[in-house]
Amino acid sequence: MKFLHTSDWHLGRAFHRVNLLGAQAVFIDHLIETVREREVDAVLVAGDVYDRAVPPLPAVELYDRALHRLADLGVPTVMISGNHDSARRLGVGAGLIDRAGIHLRTDPAGCADPVVLADEHGDVALYGLPYLEPALVKDQFSAEKVSHEAVLGAAMDRIRADLATRAPGTRSVVLAHAFVTGGQASDSERDITVGGVESVPASVFDGVDYAALGHLHGSQTIGERVRYSGSPLAYSFSEADHRKTMWLIELGEEGKIVCAERIGTPVPRRLARLRGRLEDLLKDPAHQVHEDAWVEATLTDPVRPDDPMARLAARFPHTLTLAFDPEGRQEETGASYAQRLKGRSDQEIAEDFVAHVRGGGRADEAERAVLQGAFDDVRADDSQRETHR
């Protein structure tokens, strides 16, 4: 049985100030054509269909057209909600849409209710495990604590229990939206840290034949049976070196992965990250290949040049971001505020603030727990507000 595994469409998202809806429509065309040409048996969409809980109308219209086209092909599609989606909104009409072969899994309570398909080797149970906000589902799953590992583990226990009741030899696939240990993040994923921990071990998916993951935007293999498809488009310059793809997975007899092939997705425009003095960037012939790319430029001139953006745009008309990092400045005055914050969690920033206002005394264990509890409460409150909007 052939599965096309994709995720993180983020319909409605822009790349800096560039509207990507046209590029996302081209991706949907490519997806449909791939399903048709490669004779795919089912499409798996592992969350973050939209970029935000209340998406713009053009994004909703593109999503609607995509569902109609998939239904017209007669190819079953299983889709889960991610941390960017409003699960309630995405799941509206799920019962009716299910009849068209589009199976939306947005309610955590239904995680152990699979879509069952069959081929010459028997049944394949497809379980859709939507993004689980630990503070909101801990009690529902009787998890031991508020953490991603605890709630995902409890949900997977339910899935394994259901699988045990099915005919011997039933193969299994799980769709999930999470940060699995060993995965490589980029700048465009929203932080999902809870209790100071954001990742879960790959072992949480033990017992299933394939885990189709979403959340991280780089296509990657955590293990033969645990993979991220990545996003079909780049959503930050940190993804400049990504090869954007979908996974074509062929599941054979006894759950064997017969084939795992990366199918490339259309690239609207290449990305380039350039660094150096302005005159060097404007004159160096090595940069000719980047003249049609979306450009992130970091100037290292000791003194800020006059009118740098206009001068860059003369050679690189698609320059989107401009930053300054003067040579020698870091040694003299320290890193910039943005540099000091880059890659740091909300918790770490808050702890640094405590140390700053105290004049050096860092937060102790009890204070760190209070801070983390506050961040977890805010995240849970945001999710609840979105659910009831």
PDB file of N, CA, C and O in Angstrom, residues 294-332:
ATOM      1  N   TRP A 294      15.417  34.966  -3.433  1.00  0.00           N
ATOM      2  CA  TRP A 294      15.033  35.757  -2.267  1.00  0.00           C
ATOM      3  C   TRP A 294      16.263  35.822  -1.376  1.00  0.00           C
ATOM      4  O   TRP A 294      16.860  34.800  -1.039  1.00  0.00           O
ATOM      5  N   VAL A 295      16.642  37.038  -0.991  1.00  0.00           N
ATOM      6  CA  VAL A 295      17.930  37.239  -0.334  1.00  0.00           C
ATOM      7  C   VAL A 295      17.750  37.769   1.083  1.00  0.00           C
ATOM      8  O   VAL A 295      16.967  38.683   1.339  1.00  0.00           O
ATOM      9  N   GLU A 296      18.516  37.182   1.989  1.00  0.00           N
ATOM     10  CA  GLU A 296      18.726  37.704   3.329  1.00  0.00           C
ATOM     11  C   GLU A 296      20.173  38.189   3.373  1.00  0.00           C
ATOM     12  O   GLU A 296      21.097  37.391   3.218  1.00  0.00           O
ATOM     13  N   ALA A 297      20.356  39.496   3.543  1.00  0.00           N
ATOM     14  CA  ALA A 297      21.701  40.057   3.516  1.00  0.00           C
ATOM     15  C   ALA A 297      22.106  40.557   4.897  1.00  0.00           C
ATOM     16  O   ALA A 297      21.330  41.239   5.570  1.00  0.00           O
ATOM     17  N   THR A 298      23.322  40.218   5.303  1.00  0.00           N
ATOM     18  CA  THR A 298      23.902  40.735   6.534  1.00  0.00           C
ATOM     19  C   THR A 298      25.168  41.496   6.169  1.00  0.00           C
ATOM     20  O   THR A 298      26.120  40.914   5.641  1.00  0.00           O
ATOM     21  N   LEU A 299      25.156  42.805   6.403  1.00  0.00           N
ATOM     22  CA  LEU A 299      26.292  43.651   6.054  1.00  0.00           C
ATOM     23  C   LEU A 299      27.266  43.732   7.231  1.00  0.00           C
ATOM     24  O   LEU A 299      26.855  43.913   8.373  1.00  0.00           O
ATOM     25  N   THR A 300      28.551  43.614   6.904  1.00  0.00           N
ATOM     26  CA  THR A 300      29.583  43.625   7.945  1.00  0.00           C
ATOM     27  C   THR A 300      30.459  44.873   7.875  1.00  0.00           C
ATOM     28  O   THR A 300      31.504  44.926   8.543  1.00  0.00           O
ATOM     29  N   ASP A 301      30.051  45.868   7.090  1.00  0.00           N
ATOM     30  CA  ASP A 301      30.831  47.107   6.996  1.00  0.00           C
ATOM     31  C   ASP A 301      31.028  47.716   8.391  1.00  0.00           C
ATOM     32  O   ASP A 301      30.075  47.781   9.180  1.00  0.00           O
ATOM     33  N   PRO A 302      32.224  48.212   8.708  1.00  0.00           N
ATOM     34  CA  PRO A 302      32.442  48.838  10.018  1.00  0.00           C
ATOM     35  C   PRO A 302      31.539  50.039  10.251  1.00  0.00           C
ATOM     36  O   PRO A 302      31.131  50.302  11.383  1.00  0.00           O
ATOM     37  N   VAL A 303      31.217  50.768   9.157  1.00  0.00           N
ATOM     38  CA  VAL A 303      30.311  51.909   9.232  1.00  0.00           C
ATOM     39  C   VAL A 303      29.124  51.627   8.306  1.00  0.00           C
ATOM     40  O   VAL A 303      29.314  51.189   7.167  1.00  0.00           O
ATOM     41  N   ARG A 304      27.938  51.866   8.803  1.00  0.00           N
ATOM     42  CA  ARG A 304      26.743  51.554   8.008  1.00  0.00           C
ATOM     43  C   ARG A 304      26.751  52.346   6.701  1.00  0.00           C
ATOM     44  O   ARG A 304      26.821  53.575   6.703  1.00  0.00           O
ATOM     45  N   PRO A 305      26.643  51.658   5.553  1.00  0.00           N
ATOM     46  CA  PRO A 305      26.677  52.349   4.262  1.00  0.00           C
ATOM     47  C   PRO A 305      25.398  53.164   4.035  1.00  0.00           C
ATOM     48  O   PRO A 305      24.363  52.915   4.644  1.00  0.00           O
ATOM     49  N   ASP A 306      25.494  54.127   3.104  1.00  0.00           N
ATOM     50  CA  ASP A 306      24.334  54.922   2.730  1.00  0.00           C
ATOM     51  C   ASP A 306      23.406  54.102   1.848  1.00  0.00           C
ATOM     52  O   ASP A 306      23.858  53.379   0.940  1.00  0.00           O
ATOM     53  N   ASP A 307      22.114  54.205   2.103  1.00  0.00           N
ATOM     54  CA  ASP A 307      21.066  53.623   1.258  1.00  0.00           C
ATOM     55  C   ASP A 307      21.344  52.162   0.880  1.00  0.00           C
ATOM     56  O   ASP A 307      21.303  51.781  -0.298  1.00  0.00           O
ATOM     57  N   PRO A 308      21.645  51.311   1.852  1.00  0.00           N
ATOM     58  CA  PRO A 308      22.079  49.946   1.520  1.00  0.00           C
ATOM     59  C   PRO A 308      21.011  49.099   0.842  1.00  0.00           C
ATOM     60  O   PRO A 308      21.328  48.324  -0.067  1.00  0.00           O
ATOM     61  N   MET A 309      19.738  49.223   1.258  1.00  0.00           N
ATOM     62  CA  MET A 309      18.713  48.365   0.672  1.00  0.00           C
ATOM     63  C   MET A 309      18.520  48.663  -0.813  1.00  0.00           C
ATOM     64  O   MET A 309      18.433  47.737  -1.636  1.00  0.00           O
ATOM     65  N   ALA A 310      18.461  49.929  -1.172  1.00  0.00           N
ATOM     66  CA  ALA A 310      18.280  50.283  -2.581  1.00  0.00           C
ATOM     67  C   ALA A 310      19.460  49.806  -3.418  1.00  0.00           C
ATOM     68  O   ALA A 310      19.291  49.324  -4.553  1.00  0.00           O
ATOM     69  N   ARG A 311      20.653  49.922  -2.888  1.00  0.00           N
ATOM     70  CA  ARG A 311      21.849  49.500  -3.627  1.00  0.00           C
ATOM     71  C   ARG A 311      21.886  47.976  -3.776  1.00  0.00           C
ATOM     72  O   ARG A 311      22.246  47.461  -4.845  1.00  0.00           O
ATOM     73  N   LEU A 312      21.491  47.263  -2.727  1.00  0.00           N
ATOM     74  CA  LEU A 312      21.409  45.802  -2.844  1.00  0.00           C
ATOM     75  C   LEU A 312      20.355  45.392  -3.863  1.00  0.00           C
ATOM     76  O   LEU A 312      20.571  44.482  -4.679  1.00  0.00           O
ATOM     77  N   ALA A 313      19.203  46.069  -3.816  1.00  0.00           N
ATOM     78  CA  ALA A 313      18.096  45.708  -4.708  1.00  0.00           C
ATOM     79  C   ALA A 313      18.448  45.924  -6.177  1.00  0.00           C
ATOM     80  O   ALA A 313      17.849  45.301  -7.061  1.00  0.00           O
ATOM     81  N   ALA A 314      19.410  46.799  -6.455  1.00  0.00           N
ATOM     82  CA  ALA A 314      19.819  47.008  -7.841  1.00  0.00           C
ATOM     83  C   ALA A 314      20.414  45.732  -8.428  1.00  0.00           C
ATOM     84  O   ALA A 314      20.258  45.447  -9.618  1.00  0.00           O
ATOM     85  N   ARG A 315      21.122  44.958  -7.601  1.00  0.00           N
ATOM     86  CA  ARG A 315      21.670  43.686  -8.085  1.00  0.00           C
ATOM     87  C   ARG A 315      20.793  42.502  -7.692  1.00  0.00           C
ATOM     88  O   ARG A 315      20.631  41.559  -8.457  1.00  0.00           O
ATOM     89  N   PHE A 316      20.224  42.568  -6.476  1.00  0.00           N
ATOM     90  CA  PHE A 316      19.394  41.472  -5.965  1.00  0.00           C
ATOM     91  C   PHE A 316      17.980  42.024  -5.742  1.00  0.00           C
ATOM     92  O   PHE A 316      17.634  42.435  -4.626  1.00  0.00           O
ATOM     93  N   PRO A 317      17.169  42.080  -6.784  1.00  0.00           N
ATOM     94  CA  PRO A 317      15.855  42.740  -6.685  1.00  0.00           C
ATOM     95  C   PRO A 317      14.886  42.078  -5.723  1.00  0.00           C
ATOM     96  O   PRO A 317      13.871  42.682  -5.364  1.00  0.00           O
ATOM     97  N   HIS A 318      15.182  40.869  -5.302  1.00  0.00           N
ATOM     98  CA  HIS A 318      14.285  40.149  -4.391  1.00  0.00           C
ATOM     99  C   HIS A 318      14.864  40.081  -2.974  1.00  0.00           C
ATOM    100  O   HIS A 318      14.604  39.123  -2.237  1.00  0.00           O
ATOM    101  N   THR A 319      15.635  41.079  -2.602  1.00  0.00           N
ATOM    102  CA  THR A 319      16.146  41.154  -1.230  1.00  0.00           C
ATOM    103  C   THR A 319      14.987  41.424  -0.275  1.00  0.00           C
ATOM    104  O   THR A 319      14.235  42.376  -0.450  1.00  0.00           O
ATOM    105  N   LEU A 320      14.853  40.573   0.726  1.00  0.00           N
ATOM    106  CA  LEU A 320      13.721  40.674   1.651  1.00  0.00           C
ATOM    107  C   LEU A 320      14.119  41.154   3.038  1.00  0.00           C
ATOM    108  O   LEU A 320      13.326  41.811   3.715  1.00  0.00           O
ATOM    109  N   THR A 321      15.306  40.813   3.488  1.00  0.00           N
ATOM    110  CA  THR A 321      15.719  41.243   4.827  1.00  0.00           C
ATOM    111  C   THR A 321      17.139  41.769   4.787  1.00  0.00           C
ATOM    112  O   THR A 321      17.978  41.305   4.005  1.00  0.00           O
ATOM    113  N   LEU A 322      17.404  42.739   5.645  1.00  0.00           N
ATOM    114  CA  LEU A 322      18.714  43.359   5.728  1.00  0.00           C
ATOM    115  C   LEU A 322      19.081  43.523   7.193  1.00  0.00           C
ATOM    116  O   LEU A 322      18.301  44.069   7.983  1.00  0.00           O
ATOM    117  N   ALA A 323      20.253  43.041   7.555  1.00  0.00           N
ATOM    118  CA  ALA A 323      20.738  43.158   8.931  1.00  0.00           C
ATOM    119  C   ALA A 323      22.164  43.695   8.906  1.00  0.00           C
ATOM    120  O   ALA A 323      22.850  43.640   7.869  1.00  0.00           O
ATOM    121  N   PHE A 324      22.609  44.199  10.056  1.00  0.00           N
ATOM    122  CA  PHE A 324      23.950  44.752  10.174  1.00  0.00           C
ATOM    123  C   PHE A 324      24.694  44.052  11.309  1.00  0.00           C
ATOM    124  O   PHE A 324      24.168  43.908  12.406  1.00  0.00           O
ATOM    125  N   ASP A 325      25.893  43.629  11.008  1.00  0.00           N
ATOM    126  CA  ASP A 325      26.763  43.015  12.007  1.00  0.00           C
ATOM    127  C   ASP A 325      28.187  43.506  11.751  1.00  0.00           C
ATOM    128  O   ASP A 325      29.014  42.797  11.179  1.00  0.00           O
ATOM    129  N   PRO A 326      28.468  44.755  12.139  1.00  0.00           N
ATOM    130  CA  PRO A 326      29.763  45.359  11.820  1.00  0.00           C
ATOM    131  C   PRO A 326      30.942  44.534  12.320  1.00  0.00           C
ATOM    132  O   PRO A 326      30.904  43.957  13.409  1.00  0.00           O
ATOM    133  N   GLU A 327      31.977  44.480  11.499  1.00  0.00           N
ATOM    134  CA  GLU A 327      33.182  43.741  11.869  1.00  0.00           C
ATOM    135  C   GLU A 327      33.762  44.314  13.155  1.00  0.00           C
ATOM    136  O   GLU A 327      33.916  45.523  13.289  1.00  0.00           O
ATOM    137  N   GLY A 328      34.046  43.445  14.104  1.00  0.00           N
ATOM    138  CA  GLY A 328      34.653  43.857  15.355  1.00  0.00           C
ATOM    139  C   GLY A 328      33.691  44.381  16.393  1.00  0.00           C
ATOM    140  O   GLY A 328      34.073  44.576  17.545  1.00  0.00           O
ATOM    141  N   ARG A 329      32.439  44.583  16.020  1.00  0.00           N
ATOM    142  CA  ARG A 329      31.499  45.194  16.964  1.00  0.00           C
ATOM    143  C   ARG A 329      31.204  44.289  18.148  1.00  0.00           C
ATOM    144  O   ARG A 329      31.106  44.735  19.281  1.00  0.00           O
ATOM    145  N   GLN A 330      31.072  42.994  17.898  1.00  0.00           N
ATOM    146  CA  GLN A 330      30.701  42.076  18.975  1.00  0.00           C
ATOM    147  C   GLN A 330      31.764  42.061  20.074  1.00  0.00           C
ATOM    148  O   GLN A 330      31.454  42.039  21.253  1.00  0.00           O
ATOM    149  N   GLU A 331      33.044  42.109  19.653  1.00  0.00           N
ATOM    150  CA  GLU A 331      34.102  42.095  20.648  1.00  0.00           C
ATOM    151  C   GLU A 331      34.095  43.368  21.492  1.00  0.00           C
ATOM    152  O   GLU A 331      34.432  43.362  22.669  1.00  0.00           O
ATOM    153  N   GLU A 332      33.669  44.488  20.860  1.00  0.00           N
ATOM    154  CA  GLU A 332      33.716  45.752  21.563  1.00  0.00           C
ATOM    155  C   GLU A 332      32.508  45.986  22.455  1.00  0.00           C
ATOM    156  O   GLU A 332      32.628  46.440  23.580  1.00  0.00           O
TER     157      GLU A 332
END
